[in-house]
Amino acid sequence: MNLKEKINLDKLPRHVAIIMDGNGRWAKKHGKPRVFGHKNGVTAVRETTEAAAELGVEYLTLYAFSTENWSRPQFEVNALMTLLVETVRRELDTLNKNNIRLQAIGDLKKLPAKTHKALLDGIEKTKNNTRMTLVLALNYSARWEIINAVQELATKAADQTIKPEDINEEMFANALSTKGIPDPELLIRTSNEQRISNFLLWQISYAELYFTPLFWPEFRKEHFHEAIIDFQNRERRFGKTSEQIS
Ligand code: FPP
């Protein structure tokens, strides 16, 4: 029985989020520049997107560029931005053929104009697709997102559109950039780092965390399947006892 057949399709996580890490170290291991790692990371993005869609996962969120990533060497930042434009443009037909909708979270207005434009174009041209939503986190930081939400709600409270005591989890979640997207149930991080790095802090409250030593450019469909099987073997209790959930 291959790995995929071990997956219970009735117990899939609706939303999987991934911190794609280790492109630079993978390139170094092969004696190549860091950008070579990012380019090969695109193959892993394609494989993972296909694997998630084939299984029936509804949302896949990929951490592609954090707010902190701007402090990398200018050359690397430029290369990443160009790679994003090229990838979004090149994969557009495949996304449409596979009925996959593209979305993005983060402070998108601060992206270079070309990247921003390619992204908005991709989002617009795939907006009616229904099989799976691929969310790219770009210039994203969870603390930025939370502060943004607080400002939005504080403004509404100040002009009396809402009362402070009306603020609840649902209202807060609706002020985040992930509005309308269910919380990730599984968070994967590659490259042996066991950190969250300012990613989806509010949304991963109950997510299962899965760490793999593989560098992101090495990540393939079977590794995604392994992560799903691991997720399905865990007992998710949400604060209850084992007896209460069985
Ligand atoms: C982390 O590796 C990777 C990134 C910051 C960028 C991820 C981008 C891609 C995979 C390419 C394009 C993506 C899409 C969605 C089209 P790192 O550079 O932090 O590696 P290191 O920790 O080994 O230095």
GROMACS .gro file of C-alpha atoms and ligand atoms in nm:
model
  270
    1MET     CA    1   0.000   0.000   0.000
    2ASN     CA    2   0.151   0.333  -0.093
    3LEU     CA    3   0.148   0.632   0.141
    4LYS     CA    4  -0.141   0.809  -0.030
    5GLU     CA    5  -0.368   0.509   0.021
    6LYS     CA    6  -0.309   0.526   0.397
    7ILE     CA    7  -0.475   0.869   0.408
    8ASN     CA    8  -0.831   0.882   0.538
    9LEU     CA    9  -0.999   1.123   0.297
   10ASP     CA   10  -1.284   1.181   0.542
   11LYS     CA   11  -1.042   1.322   0.800
   12LEU     CA   12  -0.840   1.567   0.597
   13PRO     CA   13  -0.735   1.900   0.742
   14ARG     CA   14  -0.939   2.165   0.560
   15HIS     CA   15  -0.647   2.406   0.571
   16VAL     CA   16  -0.273   2.331   0.570
   17ALA     CA   17  -0.018   2.610   0.618
   18ILE     CA   18   0.351   2.574   0.536
   19ILE     CA   19   0.663   2.762   0.638
   20MET     CA   20   0.889   2.686   0.342
   21ASP     CA   21   1.237   2.698   0.489
   22GLY     CA   22   1.588   2.588   0.395
   23ASN     CA   23   1.623   2.707   0.034
   24GLY     CA   24   1.953   2.880   0.110
   25ARG     CA   25   2.101   2.589   0.303
   26TRP     CA   26   1.995   2.344   0.032
   27ALA     CA   27   2.171   2.557  -0.229
   28LYS     CA   28   2.482   2.580  -0.014
   29LYS     CA   29   2.485   2.202   0.027
   30HIS     CA   30   2.501   2.182  -0.353
   31GLY     CA   31   2.769   2.451  -0.377
   32LYS     CA   32   2.530   2.696  -0.548
   33PRO     CA   33   2.411   3.051  -0.475
   34ARG     CA   34   2.105   3.098  -0.251
   35VAL     CA   35   1.886   3.201  -0.545
   36PHE     CA   36   1.937   2.852  -0.693
   37GLY     CA   37   1.760   2.723  -0.381
   38HIS     CA   38   1.463   2.955  -0.430
   39LYS     CA   39   1.431   2.850  -0.794
   40ASN     CA   40   1.423   2.487  -0.694
   41GLY     CA   41   1.177   2.575  -0.420
   42VAL     CA   42   0.924   2.644  -0.693
   43THR     CA   43   0.921   2.272  -0.785
   44ALA     CA   44   0.829   2.194  -0.425
   45VAL     CA   45   0.553   2.459  -0.439
   46ARG     CA   46   0.411   2.294  -0.752
   47GLU     CA   47   0.429   1.940  -0.607
   48THR     CA   48   0.272   2.043  -0.278
   49THR     CA   49  -0.008   2.236  -0.446
   50GLU     CA   50  -0.086   1.936  -0.667
   51ALA     CA   51  -0.073   1.694  -0.374
   52ALA     CA   52  -0.305   1.910  -0.161
   53ALA     CA   53  -0.556   1.958  -0.445
   54GLU     CA   54  -0.552   1.589  -0.540
   55LEU     CA   55  -0.638   1.489  -0.185
   56GLY     CA   56  -0.914   1.746  -0.144
   57VAL     CA   57  -0.755   1.991   0.099
   58GLU     CA   58  -0.956   2.314   0.065
   59TYR     CA   59  -0.692   2.575   0.158
   60LEU     CA   60  -0.314   2.570   0.130
   61THR     CA   61  -0.123   2.870   0.266
   62LEU     CA   62   0.245   2.914   0.183
   63TYR     CA   63   0.475   3.157   0.363
   64ALA     CA   64   0.660   3.296   0.062
   65PHE     CA   65   0.800   3.625   0.195
   66SER     CA   66   0.795   3.766   0.544
   67THR     CA   67   0.816   4.131   0.644
   68GLU     CA   68   1.156   4.046   0.793
   69ASN     CA   69   1.282   3.911   0.457
   70TRP     CA   70   1.333   4.269   0.326
   71SER     CA   71   1.654   4.281   0.528
   72ARG     CA   72   1.817   4.015   0.309
   73PRO     CA   73   2.074   4.130   0.051
   74GLN     CA   74   1.903   4.347  -0.213
   75PHE     CA   75   2.007   4.105  -0.486
   76GLU     CA   76   1.827   3.816  -0.317
   77VAL     CA   77   1.513   4.022  -0.249
   78ASN     CA   78   1.500   4.127  -0.615
   79ALA     CA   79   1.550   3.769  -0.731
   80LEU     CA   80   1.269   3.646  -0.506
   81MET     CA   81   1.031   3.917  -0.632
   82THR     CA   82   1.114   3.834  -0.995
   83LEU     CA   83   1.069   3.464  -0.927
   84LEU     CA   84   0.727   3.533  -0.781
   85VAL     CA   85   0.615   3.734  -1.085
   86GLU     CA   86   0.745   3.466  -1.324
   87THR     CA   87   0.593   3.180  -1.127
   88VAL     CA   88   0.251   3.337  -1.087
   89ARG     CA   89   0.239   3.420  -1.461
   90ARG     CA   90   0.371   3.084  -1.574
   91GLU     CA   91   0.144   2.878  -1.347
   92LEU     CA   92  -0.176   3.069  -1.423
   93ASP     CA   93  -0.299   2.827  -1.691
   94THR     CA   94  -0.224   2.528  -1.470
   95LEU     CA   95  -0.408   2.689  -1.179
   96ASN     CA   96  -0.711   2.744  -1.401
   97LYS     CA   97  -0.697   2.396  -1.556
   98ASN     CA   98  -0.692   2.253  -1.205
   99ASN     CA   99  -0.967   2.482  -1.079
  100ILE     CA  100  -0.742   2.639  -0.813
  101ARG     CA  101  -0.804   2.989  -0.684
  102LEU     CA  102  -0.512   3.212  -0.594
  103GLN     CA  103  -0.528   3.450  -0.298
  104ALA     CA  104  -0.270   3.647  -0.103
  105ILE     CA  105  -0.232   3.776   0.252
  106GLY     CA  106   0.009   4.039   0.379
  107ASP     CA  107   0.088   4.404   0.320
  108LEU     CA  108   0.069   4.365  -0.057
  109LYS     CA  109   0.076   4.737  -0.141
  110LYS     CA  110   0.439   4.753  -0.032
  111LEU     CA  111   0.549   4.489  -0.283
  112PRO     CA  112   0.730   4.610  -0.598
  113ALA     CA  113   0.472   4.731  -0.853
  114LYS     CA  114   0.543   4.444  -1.095
  115THR     CA  115   0.501   4.177  -0.829
  116HIS     CA  116   0.187   4.341  -0.697
  117LYS     CA  117   0.038   4.364  -1.043
  118ALA     CA  118   0.116   4.001  -1.137
  119LEU     CA  119  -0.035   3.887  -0.811
  120LEU     CA  120  -0.357   4.089  -0.849
  121ASP     CA  121  -0.385   3.966  -1.206
  122GLY     CA  122  -0.346   3.603  -1.091
  123ILE     CA  123  -0.603   3.653  -0.816
  124GLU     CA  124  -0.851   3.813  -1.059
  125LYS     CA  125  -0.807   3.546  -1.328
  126THR     CA  126  -0.858   3.254  -1.088
  127LYS     CA  127  -1.126   3.405  -0.866
  128ASN     CA  128  -1.407   3.174  -0.981
  129ASN     CA  129  -1.214   2.850  -0.923
  130THR     CA  130  -1.359   2.627  -0.655
  131ARG     CA  131  -1.148   2.314  -0.600
  132MET     CA  132  -0.883   2.460  -0.370
  133THR     CA  133  -0.758   2.802  -0.261
  134LEU     CA  134  -0.384   2.861  -0.268
  135VAL     CA  135  -0.298   3.149  -0.036
  136LEU     CA  136   0.044   3.312  -0.071
  137ALA     CA  137   0.165   3.499   0.237
  138LEU     CA  138   0.369   3.786   0.099
  139ASN     CA  139   0.519   4.069   0.296
  140TYR     CA  140   0.327   3.903   0.573
  141SER     CA  141   0.377   3.929   0.947
  142ALA     CA  142   0.125   3.805   1.202
  143ARG     CA  143   0.193   4.093   1.442
  144TRP     CA  144   0.136   4.343   1.160
  145GLU     CA  145  -0.191   4.170   1.081
  146ILE     CA  146  -0.303   4.172   1.444
  147ILE     CA  147  -0.216   4.540   1.489
  148ASN     CA  148  -0.408   4.617   1.171
  149ALA     CA  149  -0.713   4.436   1.305
  150VAL     CA  150  -0.687   4.619   1.639
  151GLN     CA  151  -0.668   4.954   1.460
  152GLU     CA  152  -0.970   4.870   1.246
  153LEU     CA  153  -1.181   4.767   1.547
  154ALA     CA  154  -1.059   5.060   1.760
  155THR     CA  155  -1.156   5.302   1.483
  156LYS     CA  156  -1.503   5.146   1.465
  157ALA     CA  157  -1.537   5.164   1.844
  158ALA     CA  158  -1.427   5.529   1.844
  159ASP     CA  159  -1.684   5.627   1.583
  160GLN     CA  160  -1.939   5.408   1.765
  161THR     CA  161  -2.003   5.168   1.476
  162ILE     CA  162  -1.935   4.891   1.730
  163LYS     CA  163  -1.927   4.874   2.110
  164PRO     CA  164  -1.598   4.759   2.269
  165GLU     CA  165  -1.784   4.484   2.455
  166ASP     CA  166  -1.915   4.348   2.122
  167ILE     CA  167  -1.563   4.250   2.018
  168ASN     CA  168  -1.542   3.873   2.022
  169GLU     CA  169  -1.330   3.606   1.852
  170GLU     CA  170  -1.546   3.603   1.541
  171MET     CA  171  -1.533   3.980   1.496
  172PHE     CA  172  -1.159   3.981   1.552
  173ALA     CA  173  -1.101   3.695   1.306
  174ASN     CA  174  -1.305   3.887   1.047
  175ALA     CA  175  -1.070   4.184   1.081
  176LEU     CA  176  -0.768   3.969   0.989
  177SER     CA  177  -0.644   3.921   0.633
  178THR     CA  178  -0.755   3.557   0.652
  179LYS     CA  179  -1.121   3.663   0.685
  180GLY     CA  180  -1.343   3.383   0.555
  181ILE     CA  181  -1.064   3.124   0.559
  182PRO     CA  182  -1.090   2.846   0.821
  183ASP     CA  183  -0.799   2.823   1.068
  184PRO     CA  184  -0.516   2.591   0.960
  185GLU     CA  185  -0.540   2.254   1.129
  186LEU     CA  186  -0.189   2.154   1.029
  187LEU     CA  187   0.124   2.370   1.013
  188ILE     CA  188   0.430   2.225   0.842
  189ARG     CA  189   0.781   2.371   0.867
  190THR     CA  190   1.076   2.232   0.675
  191SER     CA  191   1.453   2.244   0.740
  192ASN     CA  192   1.457   2.129   1.102
  193GLU     CA  193   1.375   2.471   1.247
  194GLN     CA  194   1.109   2.452   1.517
  195ARG     CA  195   0.977   2.806   1.526
  196ILE     CA  196   0.663   2.992   1.416
  197SER     CA  197   0.847   3.306   1.296
  198ASN     CA  198   0.556   3.549   1.313
  199PHE     CA  199   0.328   3.336   1.093
  200LEU     CA  200  -0.051   3.321   1.145
  201LEU     CA  201  -0.020   3.361   1.524
  202TRP     CA  202  -0.393   3.402   1.587
  203GLN     CA  203  -0.502   3.137   1.336
  204ILE     CA  204  -0.278   2.848   1.452
  205SER     CA  205  -0.414   2.841   1.808
  206TYR     CA  206  -0.524   2.478   1.769
  207ALA     CA  207  -0.308   2.369   1.475
  208GLU     CA  208  -0.100   2.053   1.488
  209LEU     CA  209   0.265   2.135   1.426
  210TYR     CA  210   0.475   1.915   1.198
  211PHE     CA  211   0.849   1.964   1.157
  212THR     CA  212   1.061   1.787   0.899
  213PRO     CA  213   1.440   1.798   0.853
  214LEU     CA  214   1.399   1.817   0.473
  215PHE     CA  215   1.499   2.142   0.308
  216TRP     CA  216   1.211   2.301   0.118
  217PRO     CA  217   1.349   2.229  -0.234
  218GLU     CA  218   1.351   1.857  -0.138
  219PHE     CA  219   0.985   1.851  -0.034
  220ARG     CA  220   0.771   1.631  -0.261
  221LYS     CA  221   0.419   1.488  -0.276
  222GLU     CA  222   0.508   1.187  -0.062
  223HIS     CA  223   0.639   1.417   0.211
  224PHE     CA  224   0.309   1.605   0.210
  225HIS     CA  225   0.132   1.269   0.237
  226GLU     CA  226   0.356   1.174   0.532
  227ALA     CA  227   0.263   1.496   0.710
  228ILE     CA  228  -0.109   1.431   0.656
  229ILE     CA  229  -0.078   1.073   0.787
  230ASP     CA  230   0.108   1.202   1.094
  231PHE     CA  231  -0.170   1.458   1.148
  232GLN     CA  232  -0.436   1.188   1.121
  233ASN     CA  233  -0.262   0.975   1.383
  234ARG     CA  234  -0.277   1.250   1.641
  235GLU     CA  235  -0.556   1.291   1.888
  236ARG     CA  236  -0.699   1.641   1.872
  237ARG     CA  237  -0.861   1.714   2.207
  238PHE     CA  238  -0.918   2.093   2.208
  239GLY     CA  239  -0.880   2.095   2.588
  240LYS     CA  240  -1.109   1.797   2.644
  241THR     CA  241  -1.017   1.453   2.782
  242SER     CA  242  -0.957   1.149   2.557
  243GLU     CA  243  -1.278   0.991   2.688
  244GLN     CA  244  -1.485   1.295   2.596
  245ILE     CA  245  -1.377   1.290   2.234
  246SER     CA  246  -1.389   0.912   2.171
  247FPP     C1  247   1.308   3.010   0.290
  247FPP     O1  248   1.436   2.960   0.266
  247FPP     C2  249   1.238   3.049   0.168
  247FPP     C3  250   1.194   3.174   0.136
  247FPP     C4  251   1.214   3.292   0.221
  247FPP     C5  252   1.126   3.202   0.008
  247FPP     C6  253   1.031   3.100  -0.042
  247FPP     C7  254   1.014   3.119  -0.187
  247FPP     C8  255   1.003   3.023  -0.281
  247FPP     C9  256   0.995   2.879  -0.252
  247FPP    C10  257   1.001   3.062  -0.423
  247FPP    C11  258   0.877   3.113  -0.483
  247FPP    C12  259   0.751   3.082  -0.416
  247FPP    C13  260   0.628   3.086  -0.473
  247FPP    C14  261   0.508   3.070  -0.388
  247FPP    C15  262   0.607   3.108  -0.617
  247FPP     P1  263   1.560   3.043   0.322
  247FPP     O2  264   1.607   3.131   0.213
  247FPP     O3  265   1.520   3.111   0.448
  247FPP     O4  266   1.664   2.929   0.350
  247FPP     P2  267   1.776   2.925   0.464
  247FPP     O5  268   1.703   2.929   0.595
  247FPP     O6  269   1.843   2.795   0.441
  247FPP     O7  270   1.865   3.042   0.444
   0.00000   0.00000   0.00000
